[in-house]
């Protein structure tokens, strides 16, 4: 158990070094773009990125995930899995080009370049992760984010405030990282002929497509409904509100990458107690990080954003609460995938997506933009519920499910009160101090163990 915890902690620290910089840069760029683009332009850019995110799982057929697992198990055949996986989706890329030709937009060329390079980038970093070169994986993510952070505002300022330059900045960032990996590894050289079988690869990857579009269905379908019923300006507000919960998903993604790798390679029935304990720890830490994020929302909106975006602040609590359930669902999803229960992962995502769309459509005319944040939260709770009870053998305490619901209800009530009624004054500062002390106290053991691991690694 201690060895597993050390493995996760070490890998998390390595990935975390890159994530702190890359995710931080991605978060900052949202505010930078908000100062260059109007709410309408920001909403239009978000719609483009959203639709591309929907197309990616269908174009790639999630082969990057199957490729990652095969490389993890057979690293000597990594180049073959990488090259043949990319070649397997060429027909889908051609179909995407044909569809793009008939879409009425002035950004066709930039959308195509952005999509193509993002696909290659995704396969490339999964190739690196499969080889367990986590340092290079982190470096690539840092360079990708930093390059975009520099290029996007530079292009917008030097040329014109046009979103095509944002897409161009993304594309160049992807291309630079791809080049770095190609320089490091002789990817085009196949030394060993492996057991690449497209049919077997697809049998693993295709059930993951619903999971791959879960972000789109629960987030991007919100954007589509908002555009249809409320307009692109409101979509810009919602997109900005959603940037805050991405801090939590960014934090969790660091842990999730290292945990997924260990779960795939070392999952054993005898480790049930370990995974149960880890799940409990994860929920407590996620809730505390969510609390810290809520504390600084008024400062972020008051200092870094134009006044036009202030209205989006009230949608953050339900989105943040929903994001906590999403992170817990992803943890359980990794457990299901490690046991090759891919269908349950896909089915749970599909059911969650259906509820998200239905609730959104039913409430959008009655409560406006609140319908999008509320439906997202409920859909993630449903996703968590389905996966929890399908993975219940790894959860020793059966009451833990209801504990998470009750704590998150209290979190939601506190967050709404905090954002709506507290102004930036002495009372706000005093409450923040007490909340920070509270978070440090209940996570004392975790913080001390993390410091201890860091100290030992340096030795």
Short mmCIF file of C-alpha atoms in Angstrom, two decimals:
data_model
loop_
_atom_site.label_atom_id
_atom_site.label_comp_id
_atom_site.label_asym_id
_atom_site.label_seq_id
_atom_site.Cartn_x
_atom_site.Cartn_y
_atom_site.Cartn_z
CA UNK A 1 0.00 0.00 0.00
CA UNK A 2 2.79 2.44 0.91
CA UNK A 3 4.58 1.70 -2.35
CA UNK A 4 1.42 2.43 -4.33
CA UNK A 5 0.87 5.68 -2.47
CA UNK A 6 4.49 6.68 -3.07
CA UNK A 7 4.17 5.84 -6.78
CA UNK A 8 1.06 7.97 -7.14
CA UNK A 9 2.58 10.81 -5.12
CA UNK A 10 5.85 10.82 -7.07
CA UNK A 11 4.13 10.72 -10.46
CA UNK A 12 1.68 13.39 -9.32
CA UNK A 13 4.55 15.65 -8.31
CA UNK A 14 6.29 15.20 -11.67
CA UNK A 15 3.10 15.84 -13.66
CA UNK A 16 2.11 18.58 -11.22
CA UNK A 17 5.22 20.63 -11.96
CA UNK A 18 4.09 20.92 -15.55
CA UNK A 19 0.43 21.24 -14.72
CA UNK A 20 0.90 24.18 -12.34
CA UNK A 21 2.50 26.18 -15.13
CA UNK A 22 0.41 24.92 -18.06
CA UNK A 23 -2.96 25.04 -16.32
CA UNK A 24 -2.12 28.36 -14.73
CA UNK A 25 -1.24 29.78 -18.14
CA UNK A 26 -4.46 28.40 -19.62
CA UNK A 27 -6.44 30.04 -16.83
CA UNK A 28 -4.69 33.39 -17.29
CA UNK A 29 -5.26 33.36 -21.04
CA UNK A 30 -9.03 33.23 -20.47
CA UNK A 31 -8.85 36.63 -18.78
CA UNK A 32 -6.39 37.95 -21.36
CA UNK A 33 -8.74 37.01 -24.20
CA UNK A 34 -11.66 38.55 -22.32
CA UNK A 35 -9.85 41.89 -22.50
CA UNK A 36 -9.23 41.58 -26.27
CA UNK A 37 -12.58 40.07 -27.31
CA UNK A 38 -16.12 41.21 -26.71
CA UNK A 39 -18.55 38.83 -24.98
CA UNK A 40 -19.99 38.05 -28.44
CA UNK A 41 -16.56 37.28 -29.93
CA UNK A 42 -15.60 35.25 -26.88
CA UNK A 43 -18.84 33.31 -27.20
CA UNK A 44 -18.19 32.65 -30.91
CA UNK A 45 -14.68 31.37 -30.20
CA UNK A 46 -16.02 29.15 -27.46
CA UNK A 47 -18.62 27.69 -29.85
CA UNK A 48 -15.88 26.79 -32.38
CA UNK A 49 -13.70 25.12 -29.75
CA UNK A 50 -16.75 23.34 -28.40
CA UNK A 51 -17.79 21.85 -31.74
CA UNK A 52 -14.23 20.74 -32.46
CA UNK A 53 -14.17 19.02 -29.07
CA UNK A 54 -17.32 17.17 -30.12
CA UNK A 55 -15.79 16.09 -33.43
CA UNK A 56 -12.49 14.83 -32.00
CA UNK A 57 -13.75 11.59 -30.37
CA UNK A 58 -15.55 10.63 -33.59
CA UNK A 59 -12.57 11.46 -35.80
CA UNK A 60 -10.04 9.66 -33.60
CA UNK A 61 -12.45 6.91 -32.45
CA UNK A 62 -10.59 7.30 -29.12
CA UNK A 63 -7.73 5.23 -30.57
CA UNK A 64 -5.26 7.37 -28.65
CA UNK A 65 -6.52 5.78 -25.42
CA UNK A 66 -6.20 2.25 -26.82
CA UNK A 67 -2.76 3.16 -28.16
CA UNK A 68 -1.70 4.49 -24.75
CA UNK A 69 -2.67 1.27 -23.02
CA UNK A 70 -0.93 -0.91 -25.61
CA UNK A 71 2.28 1.16 -25.36
CA UNK A 72 2.10 0.96 -21.58
CA UNK A 73 1.97 -2.84 -21.82
CA UNK A 74 4.39 -3.22 -24.78
CA UNK A 75 6.70 -0.16 -24.96
CA UNK A 76 9.05 -1.89 -27.42
CA UNK A 77 6.32 -1.62 -30.09
CA UNK A 78 5.39 2.00 -29.31
CA UNK A 79 6.25 3.40 -32.76
CA UNK A 80 4.09 0.86 -34.56
CA UNK A 81 1.08 1.55 -32.33
CA UNK A 82 1.54 5.30 -32.77
CA UNK A 83 1.93 5.38 -36.57
CA UNK A 84 -0.72 2.77 -37.36
CA UNK A 85 -3.22 4.38 -34.99
CA UNK A 86 -2.87 7.72 -36.77
CA UNK A 87 -3.08 6.06 -40.20
CA UNK A 88 -6.28 4.31 -39.09
CA UNK A 89 -8.14 7.62 -38.76
CA UNK A 90 -7.15 9.16 -42.14
CA UNK A 91 -10.56 8.37 -43.67
CA UNK A 92 -12.28 10.10 -40.76
CA UNK A 93 -10.10 13.17 -41.27
CA UNK A 94 -11.13 13.31 -44.94
CA UNK A 95 -14.81 13.06 -43.95
CA UNK A 96 -14.28 15.91 -41.49
CA UNK A 97 -12.78 18.07 -44.27
CA UNK A 98 -15.77 17.39 -46.52
CA UNK A 99 -18.22 18.34 -43.74
CA UNK A 100 -16.21 21.47 -42.96
CA UNK A 101 -16.47 22.60 -46.60
CA UNK A 102 -20.26 22.82 -46.29
CA UNK A 103 -20.23 24.71 -43.00
CA UNK A 104 -20.92 28.41 -43.30
CA UNK A 105 -17.97 30.03 -41.52
CA UNK A 106 -15.10 32.30 -42.50
CA UNK A 107 -12.68 30.32 -40.32
CA UNK A 108 -12.71 26.99 -42.24
CA UNK A 109 -8.98 26.84 -42.92
CA UNK A 110 -8.01 27.79 -39.37
CA UNK A 111 -10.48 25.33 -37.88
CA UNK A 112 -9.04 22.52 -40.03
CA UNK A 113 -5.42 23.29 -39.12
CA UNK A 114 -6.32 23.63 -35.43
CA UNK A 115 -8.22 20.32 -35.43
CA UNK A 116 -5.59 18.35 -37.36
CA UNK A 117 -2.69 19.51 -35.19
CA UNK A 118 -4.67 18.94 -32.00
CA UNK A 119 -5.34 15.34 -33.08
CA UNK A 120 -1.64 14.69 -33.76
CA UNK A 121 -0.71 16.47 -30.52
CA UNK A 122 -3.12 14.29 -28.50
CA UNK A 123 -1.72 11.09 -30.00
CA UNK A 124 1.84 12.32 -29.48
CA UNK A 125 1.54 13.16 -25.78
CA UNK A 126 -0.28 9.86 -25.15
CA UNK A 127 2.66 8.17 -26.89
CA UNK A 128 5.02 9.91 -24.46
CA UNK A 129 2.83 9.04 -21.46
CA UNK A 130 2.64 5.40 -22.58
CA UNK A 131 6.46 5.31 -22.52
CA UNK A 132 6.18 6.65 -18.95
CA UNK A 133 8.32 9.67 -19.75
CA UNK A 134 6.31 11.91 -17.46
CA UNK A 135 8.98 14.63 -17.41
CA UNK A 136 8.75 15.12 -21.17
CA UNK A 137 4.96 14.92 -20.91
CA UNK A 138 4.98 17.78 -18.42
CA UNK A 139 7.50 19.81 -20.44
CA UNK A 140 5.34 19.50 -23.57
CA UNK A 141 2.27 20.74 -21.72
CA UNK A 142 4.21 23.66 -20.28
CA UNK A 143 5.58 24.68 -23.68
CA UNK A 144 2.18 24.28 -25.31
CA UNK A 145 0.45 26.55 -22.78
CA UNK A 146 3.26 29.09 -22.54
CA UNK A 147 3.57 29.41 -26.33
CA UNK A 148 -0.17 30.00 -26.64
CA UNK A 149 -0.10 32.49 -23.76
CA UNK A 150 2.53 34.52 -25.61
CA UNK A 151 1.24 34.19 -29.18
CA UNK A 152 -2.51 34.71 -28.71
CA UNK A 153 -2.40 38.24 -27.20
CA UNK A 154 0.53 39.14 -29.48
CA UNK A 155 -1.42 38.21 -32.62
CA UNK A 156 -4.57 39.93 -31.39
CA UNK A 157 -2.72 43.12 -30.57
CA UNK A 158 -0.45 43.31 -33.62
CA UNK A 159 -2.98 42.35 -36.27
CA UNK A 160 -6.63 42.70 -35.36
CA UNK A 161 -9.06 41.42 -32.78
CA UNK A 162 -10.04 38.42 -34.85
CA UNK A 163 -10.55 34.94 -33.40
CA UNK A 164 -8.77 33.30 -36.36
CA UNK A 165 -5.50 34.46 -34.77
CA UNK A 166 -6.43 32.65 -31.56
CA UNK A 167 -6.88 29.43 -33.57
CA UNK A 168 -3.55 30.09 -35.28
CA UNK A 169 -1.83 30.53 -31.91
CA UNK A 170 -3.27 27.22 -30.73
CA UNK A 171 -2.05 25.50 -33.90
CA UNK A 172 1.52 26.80 -33.61
CA UNK A 173 1.63 25.72 -29.96
CA UNK A 174 0.61 22.17 -30.89
CA UNK A 175 3.12 22.05 -33.74
CA UNK A 176 6.07 23.08 -31.57
CA UNK A 177 5.35 20.33 -29.01
CA UNK A 178 4.93 17.70 -31.73
CA UNK A 179 8.31 18.72 -33.13
CA UNK A 180 9.98 18.37 -29.73
CA UNK A 181 8.73 14.80 -29.28
CA UNK A 182 9.72 13.88 -32.85
CA UNK A 183 13.20 15.25 -32.14
CA UNK A 184 13.45 13.22 -28.92
CA UNK A 185 12.16 9.93 -30.35
CA UNK A 186 12.77 8.33 -33.74
CA UNK A 187 9.03 7.82 -34.13
CA UNK A 188 9.06 6.90 -37.81
CA UNK A 189 11.38 3.94 -37.24
CA UNK A 190 9.68 0.61 -36.51
CA UNK A 191 12.21 -1.85 -35.10
CA UNK A 192 9.82 -4.51 -33.78
CA UNK A 193 6.66 -5.74 -35.42
CA UNK A 194 4.00 -5.93 -32.76
CA UNK A 195 0.49 -7.27 -32.56
CA UNK A 196 -1.35 -4.19 -33.81
CA UNK A 197 -4.89 -5.27 -34.61
CA UNK A 198 -7.30 -2.48 -35.54
CA UNK A 199 -10.35 -4.58 -34.70
CA UNK A 200 -9.07 -5.28 -31.18
CA UNK A 201 -8.02 -1.66 -30.73
CA UNK A 202 -11.49 -0.47 -31.74
CA UNK A 203 -13.18 -2.99 -29.45
CA UNK A 204 -11.41 -1.19 -26.61
CA UNK A 205 -11.71 2.39 -27.88
CA UNK A 206 -15.18 2.62 -29.44
CA UNK A 207 -17.07 2.15 -26.14
CA UNK A 208 -15.06 5.14 -24.89
CA UNK A 209 -16.54 7.53 -27.47
CA UNK A 210 -19.56 8.36 -25.26
CA UNK A 211 -17.10 9.00 -22.43
CA UNK A 212 -14.98 11.09 -24.79
CA UNK A 213 -17.90 13.36 -25.64
CA UNK A 214 -19.10 13.58 -22.02
CA UNK A 215 -17.51 17.02 -21.70
CA UNK A 216 -19.32 18.13 -24.86
CA UNK A 217 -22.70 16.71 -23.92
CA UNK A 218 -22.73 18.10 -20.41
CA UNK A 219 -20.95 21.34 -21.20
CA UNK A 220 -21.06 22.03 -24.92
CA UNK A 221 -24.69 21.05 -25.37
CA UNK A 222 -25.35 23.75 -22.78
CA UNK A 223 -23.68 26.23 -25.12
CA UNK A 224 -25.82 25.12 -28.05
CA UNK A 225 -29.05 25.47 -26.05
CA UNK A 226 -27.94 28.83 -24.67
CA UNK A 227 -27.21 30.07 -28.19
CA UNK A 228 -30.61 28.92 -29.45
CA UNK A 229 -32.70 30.31 -26.60
CA UNK A 230 -30.70 33.18 -25.10
CA UNK A 231 -28.06 34.28 -27.63
CA UNK A 232 -24.29 34.24 -28.09
CA UNK A 233 -23.70 36.99 -25.49
CA UNK A 234 -25.06 34.76 -22.73
CA UNK A 235 -22.88 31.97 -24.03
CA UNK A 236 -19.86 34.21 -23.43
CA UNK A 237 -20.98 34.75 -19.83
CA UNK A 238 -21.48 31.03 -19.27
CA UNK A 239 -18.13 30.20 -20.86
CA UNK A 240 -16.39 32.56 -18.46
CA UNK A 241 -18.24 31.12 -15.45
CA UNK A 242 -17.10 27.66 -16.50
CA UNK A 243 -13.46 28.76 -16.47
CA UNK A 244 -13.47 28.82 -12.65
CA UNK A 245 -14.41 25.12 -12.17
CA UNK A 246 -11.70 24.19 -14.69
CA UNK A 247 -9.23 25.11 -11.93
CA UNK A 248 -10.54 22.12 -10.01
CA UNK A 249 -10.48 19.78 -13.01
CA UNK A 250 -6.94 20.96 -13.73
CA UNK A 251 -5.93 20.13 -10.17
CA UNK A 252 -7.60 16.73 -10.39
CA UNK A 253 -6.18 15.90 -13.82
CA UNK A 254 -2.67 15.91 -12.34
CA UNK A 255 -3.63 13.18 -9.88
CA UNK A 256 -5.83 11.37 -12.39
CA UNK A 257 -3.05 10.84 -14.94
CA UNK A 258 -0.73 9.21 -12.41
CA UNK A 259 -3.56 7.20 -10.83
CA UNK A 260 -4.79 5.92 -14.20
CA UNK A 261 -1.34 4.62 -15.07
CA UNK A 262 -1.05 2.75 -11.76
CA UNK A 263 -4.61 1.39 -11.94
CA UNK A 264 -4.00 -0.06 -15.41
CA UNK A 265 -0.75 -1.76 -14.42
CA UNK A 266 -1.26 -2.76 -10.78
CA UNK A 267 -4.98 -3.17 -10.11
CA UNK A 268 -5.53 -6.14 -7.77
CA UNK A 269 -8.45 -7.36 -5.69
CA UNK A 270 -6.26 -7.21 -2.56
CA UNK A 271 -5.98 -3.42 -2.93
CA UNK A 272 -9.67 -2.68 -2.25
CA UNK A 273 -8.92 -1.08 1.13
CA UNK A 274 -6.24 1.13 -0.47
CA UNK A 275 -8.58 2.36 -3.24
CA UNK A 276 -11.36 2.97 -0.70
CA UNK A 277 -9.05 5.06 1.46
CA UNK A 278 -7.74 6.94 -1.57
CA UNK A 279 -11.31 7.68 -2.70
CA UNK A 280 -12.17 9.15 0.72
CA UNK A 281 -9.03 11.26 0.71
CA UNK A 282 -9.76 12.45 -2.81
CA UNK A 283 -13.27 13.62 -1.93
CA UNK A 284 -12.05 15.57 1.10
CA UNK A 285 -9.25 17.26 -0.86
CA UNK A 286 -11.51 18.11 -3.82
CA UNK A 287 -14.08 19.68 -1.49
CA UNK A 288 -11.37 21.73 0.23
CA UNK A 289 -9.89 22.92 -3.06
CA UNK A 290 -13.42 23.83 -4.20
CA UNK A 291 -13.84 25.84 -1.02
CA UNK A 292 -10.57 27.70 -1.62
CA UNK A 293 -11.63 28.48 -5.19
CA UNK A 294 -14.94 29.95 -4.00
CA UNK A 295 -13.05 32.15 -1.53
CA UNK A 296 -11.13 33.90 -4.30
CA UNK A 297 -13.92 34.21 -6.89
CA UNK A 298 -14.89 37.77 -5.80
CA UNK A 299 -11.25 38.88 -6.04
CA UNK A 300 -10.77 37.35 -9.51
CA UNK A 301 -13.93 38.94 -10.87
CA UNK A 302 -13.32 42.29 -9.19
CA UNK A 303 -9.68 42.69 -10.27
CA UNK A 304 -9.08 40.78 -13.51
CA UNK A 305 -12.32 40.89 -15.49
CA UNK A 306 -14.26 43.68 -17.20
CA UNK A 307 -17.56 44.59 -15.54
CA UNK A 308 -19.53 42.94 -18.36
CA UNK A 309 -18.57 39.50 -17.03
CA UNK A 310 -19.59 40.06 -13.38
CA UNK A 311 -23.07 38.62 -14.00
CA UNK A 312 -21.57 35.17 -14.67
CA UNK A 313 -20.26 34.84 -11.11
CA UNK A 314 -23.57 33.57 -9.69
CA UNK A 315 -23.47 30.43 -11.87
CA UNK A 316 -20.16 29.23 -10.43
CA UNK A 317 -21.35 27.41 -7.24
CA UNK A 318 -23.49 24.80 -9.02
CA UNK A 319 -20.85 24.34 -11.75
CA UNK A 320 -18.13 23.87 -9.13
CA UNK A 321 -20.19 21.40 -7.11
CA UNK A 322 -20.97 19.47 -10.28
CA UNK A 323 -17.27 19.43 -11.15
CA UNK A 324 -16.46 17.72 -7.85
CA UNK A 325 -18.87 14.92 -8.76
CA UNK A 326 -17.29 14.78 -12.23
CA UNK A 327 -13.84 14.24 -10.68
CA UNK A 328 -15.17 11.48 -8.43
CA UNK A 329 -16.82 9.91 -11.48
CA UNK A 330 -13.53 9.96 -13.38
CA UNK A 331 -11.81 8.19 -10.49
CA UNK A 332 -14.47 5.47 -10.58
CA UNK A 333 -14.25 5.43 -14.37
CA UNK A 334 -10.57 4.57 -14.16
CA UNK A 335 -11.38 1.68 -11.85
CA UNK A 336 -13.97 0.43 -14.35
CA UNK A 337 -11.56 0.80 -17.27
CA UNK A 338 -8.80 -1.02 -15.43
CA UNK A 339 -11.21 -3.94 -15.09
CA UNK A 340 -12.10 -3.53 -18.80
CA UNK A 341 -15.67 -2.52 -18.04
CA UNK A 342 -15.66 -0.01 -20.89
CA UNK A 343 -19.36 -0.41 -21.65
CA UNK A 344 -20.41 0.73 -18.19
CA UNK A 345 -18.29 3.86 -18.62
CA UNK A 346 -19.97 4.61 -21.96
CA UNK A 347 -23.50 3.80 -20.76
CA UNK A 348 -23.19 5.94 -17.62
CA UNK A 349 -21.99 8.88 -19.69
CA UNK A 350 -24.83 8.50 -22.19
CA UNK A 351 -27.50 8.44 -19.47
CA UNK A 352 -25.92 11.45 -17.79
CA UNK A 353 -25.86 13.33 -21.10
CA UNK A 354 -29.53 12.63 -21.81
CA UNK A 355 -30.57 13.99 -18.41
CA UNK A 356 -28.41 17.08 -18.92
CA UNK A 357 -30.09 17.94 -22.22
CA UNK A 358 -33.63 17.22 -20.99
CA UNK A 359 -33.30 19.26 -17.78
CA UNK A 360 -31.71 22.11 -19.69
CA UNK A 361 -34.47 22.22 -22.31
CA UNK A 362 -37.21 22.01 -19.68
CA UNK A 363 -35.86 24.86 -17.54
CA UNK A 364 -34.05 27.25 -19.91
CA UNK A 365 -37.15 29.39 -20.57
CA UNK A 366 -38.13 29.47 -16.89
CA UNK A 367 -34.84 30.22 -15.12
CA UNK A 368 -32.59 31.29 -17.99
CA UNK A 369 -28.86 30.69 -17.68
CA UNK A 370 -29.30 28.96 -14.31
CA UNK A 371 -30.77 26.01 -16.24
CA UNK A 372 -27.40 25.30 -17.85
CA UNK A 373 -25.41 25.26 -14.60
CA UNK A 374 -28.11 23.34 -12.71
CA UNK A 375 -28.51 20.67 -15.42
CA UNK A 376 -24.73 20.22 -15.57
CA UNK A 377 -24.56 19.65 -11.83
CA UNK A 378 -27.44 17.14 -11.81
CA UNK A 379 -26.03 15.24 -14.79
CA UNK A 380 -22.67 14.82 -13.04
CA UNK A 381 -24.42 13.61 -9.89
CA UNK A 382 -26.22 11.01 -12.01
CA UNK A 383 -22.92 10.00 -13.63
CA UNK A 384 -21.34 9.60 -10.20
CA UNK A 385 -24.31 7.59 -8.91
CA UNK A 386 -24.28 5.06 -11.75
CA UNK A 387 -20.54 4.48 -11.56
CA UNK A 388 -20.53 4.33 -7.77
CA UNK A 389 -23.04 1.51 -7.58
CA UNK A 390 -21.37 -0.35 -10.46
CA UNK A 391 -18.03 -0.17 -8.68
CA UNK A 392 -19.38 -0.66 -5.14
CA UNK A 393 -17.04 -3.61 -4.39
CA UNK A 394 -14.12 -1.18 -4.20
CA UNK A 395 -16.01 1.11 -1.82
CA UNK A 396 -16.00 -0.46 1.62
CA UNK A 397 -18.24 2.08 3.33
CA UNK A 398 -21.69 1.91 1.77
CA UNK A 399 -22.79 5.13 3.51
CA UNK A 400 -20.08 7.15 1.77
CA UNK A 401 -22.35 7.87 -1.20
CA UNK A 402 -24.88 9.71 0.96
CA UNK A 403 -22.09 11.46 2.83
CA UNK A 404 -20.83 12.98 -0.43
CA UNK A 405 -24.32 14.20 -1.35
CA UNK A 406 -24.94 15.85 2.04
CA UNK A 407 -21.53 17.55 2.17
CA UNK A 408 -21.93 18.85 -1.37
CA UNK A 409 -25.39 20.22 -0.56
CA UNK A 410 -23.87 22.18 2.34
CA UNK A 411 -21.03 23.29 0.06
CA UNK A 412 -23.52 24.53 -2.53
CA UNK A 413 -25.58 26.50 0.02
CA UNK A 414 -22.47 28.11 1.51
CA UNK A 415 -21.07 29.01 -1.93
CA UNK A 416 -24.26 30.77 -3.04
CA UNK A 417 -24.38 32.75 0.20
CA UNK A 418 -20.67 33.60 0.03
CA UNK A 419 -20.73 34.90 -3.54
CA UNK A 420 -24.05 36.75 -3.33
CA UNK A 421 -23.88 38.48 0.03
CA UNK A 422 -20.22 39.04 0.89
CA UNK A 423 -18.46 42.17 -0.32
CA UNK A 424 -14.71 42.72 -0.43
CA UNK A 425 -14.33 44.11 3.10
CA UNK A 426 -12.91 43.27 6.53
CA UNK A 427 -15.61 40.64 7.20
CA UNK A 428 -14.76 38.92 3.92
CA UNK A 429 -11.06 38.86 4.82
CA UNK A 430 -11.67 37.49 8.33
CA UNK A 431 -13.88 34.68 7.00
CA UNK A 432 -11.21 33.83 4.42
CA UNK A 433 -8.55 33.55 7.11
CA UNK A 434 -10.71 31.16 9.17
CA UNK A 435 -11.54 29.09 6.07
CA UNK A 436 -7.86 28.73 5.15
CA UNK A 437 -7.05 27.61 8.71
CA UNK A 438 -9.93 25.13 8.54
CA UNK A 439 -8.71 23.67 5.24
CA UNK A 440 -5.14 23.36 6.56
CA UNK A 441 -6.29 21.63 9.74
CA UNK A 442 -8.44 18.94 8.14
CA UNK A 443 -5.74 18.25 5.53
CA UNK A 444 -2.84 18.33 8.01
CA UNK A 445 -1.90 14.67 7.57
CA UNK A 446 -2.04 14.88 3.78
CA UNK A 447 0.13 18.01 3.69
CA UNK A 448 2.69 16.52 6.07
CA UNK A 449 2.91 13.27 4.09
CA UNK A 450 3.35 15.24 0.85
CA UNK A 451 6.15 17.33 2.38
CA UNK A 452 7.75 14.14 3.68
CA UNK A 453 7.66 12.54 0.21
CA UNK A 454 9.15 15.68 -1.36
CA UNK A 455 11.93 15.72 1.24
CA UNK A 456 12.78 12.06 0.67
CA UNK A 457 12.78 12.53 -3.13
CA UNK A 458 15.32 15.32 -2.79
CA UNK A 459 17.55 13.09 -0.69
#
